[in-house]
mmCIF file of C-alpha atoms in Angstrom:
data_model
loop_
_atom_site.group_PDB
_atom_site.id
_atom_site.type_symbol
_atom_site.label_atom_id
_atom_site.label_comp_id
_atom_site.label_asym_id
_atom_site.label_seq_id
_atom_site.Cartn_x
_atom_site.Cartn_y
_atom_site.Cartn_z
ATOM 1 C CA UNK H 698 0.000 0.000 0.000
ATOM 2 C CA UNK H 699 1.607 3.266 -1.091
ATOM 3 C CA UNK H 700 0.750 6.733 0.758
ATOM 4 C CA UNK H 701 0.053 9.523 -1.518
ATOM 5 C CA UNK H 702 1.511 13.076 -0.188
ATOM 6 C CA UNK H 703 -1.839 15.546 0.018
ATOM 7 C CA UNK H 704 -0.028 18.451 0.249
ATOM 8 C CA UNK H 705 2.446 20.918 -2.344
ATOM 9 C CA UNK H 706 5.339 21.500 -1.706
ATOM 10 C CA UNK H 707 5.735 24.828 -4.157
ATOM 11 C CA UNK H 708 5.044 26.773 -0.714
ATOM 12 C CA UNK H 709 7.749 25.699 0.816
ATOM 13 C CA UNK H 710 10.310 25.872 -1.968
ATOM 14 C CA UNK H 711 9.306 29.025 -2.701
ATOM 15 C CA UNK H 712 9.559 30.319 0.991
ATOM 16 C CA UNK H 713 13.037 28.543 1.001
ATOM 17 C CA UNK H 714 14.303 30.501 -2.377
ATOM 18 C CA UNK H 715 13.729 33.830 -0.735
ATOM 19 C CA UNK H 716 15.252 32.986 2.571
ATOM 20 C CA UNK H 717 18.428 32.108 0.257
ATOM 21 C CA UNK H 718 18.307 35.522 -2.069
ATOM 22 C CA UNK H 719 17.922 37.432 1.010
ATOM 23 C CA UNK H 720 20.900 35.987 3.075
ATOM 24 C CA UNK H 721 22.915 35.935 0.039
ATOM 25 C CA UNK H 722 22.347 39.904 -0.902
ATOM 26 C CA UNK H 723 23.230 40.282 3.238
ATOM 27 C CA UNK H 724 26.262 38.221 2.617
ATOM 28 C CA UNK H 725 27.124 40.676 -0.472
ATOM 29 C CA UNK H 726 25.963 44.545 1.258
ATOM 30 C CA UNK H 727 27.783 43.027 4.663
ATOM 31 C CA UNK H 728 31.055 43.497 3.856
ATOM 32 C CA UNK H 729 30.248 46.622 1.607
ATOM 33 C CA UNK H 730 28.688 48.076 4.714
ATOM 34 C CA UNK H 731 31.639 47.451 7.462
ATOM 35 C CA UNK H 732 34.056 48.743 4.587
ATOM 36 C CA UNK H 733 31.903 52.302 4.422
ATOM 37 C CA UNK H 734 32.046 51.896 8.336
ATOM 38 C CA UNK H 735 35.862 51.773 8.312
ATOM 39 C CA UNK H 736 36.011 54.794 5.845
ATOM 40 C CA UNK H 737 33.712 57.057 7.794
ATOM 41 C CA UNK H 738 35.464 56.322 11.271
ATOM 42 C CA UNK H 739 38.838 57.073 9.337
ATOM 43 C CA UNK H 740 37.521 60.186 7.780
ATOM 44 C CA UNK H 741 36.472 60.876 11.132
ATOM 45 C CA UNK H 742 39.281 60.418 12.858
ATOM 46 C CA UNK H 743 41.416 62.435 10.416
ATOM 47 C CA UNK H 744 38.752 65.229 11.068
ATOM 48 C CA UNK H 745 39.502 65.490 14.971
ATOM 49 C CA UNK H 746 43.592 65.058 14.740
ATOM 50 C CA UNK H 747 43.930 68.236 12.619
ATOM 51 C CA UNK H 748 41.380 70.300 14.842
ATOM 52 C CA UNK H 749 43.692 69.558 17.878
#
């Protein structure tokens, strides 16, 4: 006797697909980000030694 599956599965591998695009676009801006991060602070930083 064989079971038959009642339910799709297109819900779940569609829910599944946009979980991956979004963490992979996070994995891309991530770094991206923390480089701007880096920049600004050194920008910064160069700001406040030549006001002293």
């Amino acid at each position: 006797m064989e079971f038959a599956v009642c339910y799709d599965h297109s819900g779940i591998d569609l829910a599944w697909s946009i979980f991956l695009g979004i963490t992979a676009v996070f994995m891309i801006l991530a770094p991206l980000a923390a480089a701007r991060l880096v920049a600004i602070s050194r920008a910064d930083s160069v700001g406040r030694l030549q006001l002293a």
